[in-house]
Amino acid sequence: MFDKKTVYFVGAGAGDVKLITIKGKELLETADVVIYAGSLVNREILNYCKPSCEIYDSKTMHLGEIVSIIEKSVMSDKLVVRLHTGDPSLYGAIFEQFIELDKRGIAYEVVPGVSSAFAAAAALKKEFTVPNISQTVIFTRFSGRTSVPEKENLENIAKLRASLVIFLSISYIDDVVRALKAGYSVDTPCSVVYKASWQNQKIISGTLSNIAELVKEAGIKKTALILVGEFLRPDHYAYSKLYEKDFEHEFRKK
């Protein structure tokens, strides 16, 4: 069913082990070797693996060690799954792994997953793209130990006033709020979702005027997303044209 000469990069989902895709689950059940991002992936998802599966936690490994395990396993005719949190395409550091596998002539495939951004929106029961409010969603991060291109600094992004999801930045909450005020008003709704979809999920909601204080009171210092924008405001909404009675489209005529 799966090719042992191909390495499968699988999105584990946001945290709830049932949020993995069917294909991702089948790969875990079949895999001979799994390398998972232990700092973020819910370890319970490894219960899908067979008893004989070799499991490695990449949180203490550097790129060379990860690629070495992959290469040796493929050469030994073992099915390898590289398990990333959420969806691998968001802050997954997968491209550098692709480059190293290309150098070695090792094939790979990506199986998408449910990003924590979408799990957070689900937890809040919100739609990022509310008609007449916001039709643009931006995923970004604050410039910390890993820098952000100058043109993408948070002050510039804030001026667009789009629906905003900020990853990997909760420990800089004061600086984040300060930067966001360059574009958003102080009464702009803001929610922080800690460990979206996990059993110990926590939601903190406020505005830019008080969210930093609320986050500190809650003791949240990592593994949380910051969501900002008018889409969070309960009294700001408009119905879409899609289901409007008098709106014609290909599948529905007046």
mmCIF file of C-alpha atoms in Angstrom, residues 91 140-150 152-155 166-173 175-176 179:
data_model
loop_
_atom_site.group_PDB
_atom_site.id
_atom_site.type_symbol
_atom_site.label_atom_id
_atom_site.label_comp_id
_atom_site.label_asym_id
_atom_site.label_seq_id
_atom_site.Cartn_x
_atom_site.Cartn_y
_atom_site.Cartn_z
ATOM 1 C CA TYR A 91 6.715 26.237 10.821
ATOM 2 C CA THR A 140 2.939 34.932 11.196
ATOM 3 C CA ARG A 141 5.265 35.039 14.188
ATOM 4 C CA PHE A 142 7.121 37.594 16.261
ATOM 5 C CA SER A 143 10.829 38.028 15.624
ATOM 6 C CA GLY A 144 12.584 36.312 18.512
ATOM 7 C CA ARG A 145 15.569 33.953 18.455
ATOM 8 C CA THR A 146 14.530 33.153 14.884
ATOM 9 C CA SER A 147 14.361 36.404 12.954
ATOM 10 C CA VAL A 148 11.539 37.512 10.659
ATOM 11 C CA PRO A 149 12.223 39.346 7.358
ATOM 12 C CA GLU A 150 12.055 43.102 8.002
ATOM 13 C CA GLU A 152 7.164 41.134 7.485
ATOM 14 C CA ASN A 153 7.619 42.711 10.906
ATOM 15 C CA LEU A 154 4.491 42.699 13.024
ATOM 16 C CA GLU A 155 4.034 46.468 12.903
ATOM 17 C CA ILE A 166 0.497 34.519 15.562
ATOM 18 C CA PHE A 167 2.536 31.365 16.161
ATOM 19 C CA LEU A 168 5.514 30.753 18.453
ATOM 20 C CA SER A 169 5.287 34.157 20.124
ATOM 21 C CA ILE A 170 3.354 33.870 23.381
ATOM 22 C CA SER A 171 6.509 34.364 25.473
ATOM 23 C CA TYR A 172 6.839 37.800 23.828
ATOM 24 C CA ILE A 173 3.245 38.823 24.548
ATOM 25 C CA ASP A 175 6.208 43.037 22.585
ATOM 26 C CA VAL A 176 3.557 41.446 20.379
ATOM 27 C CA ALA A 179 3.654 45.929 17.743
#
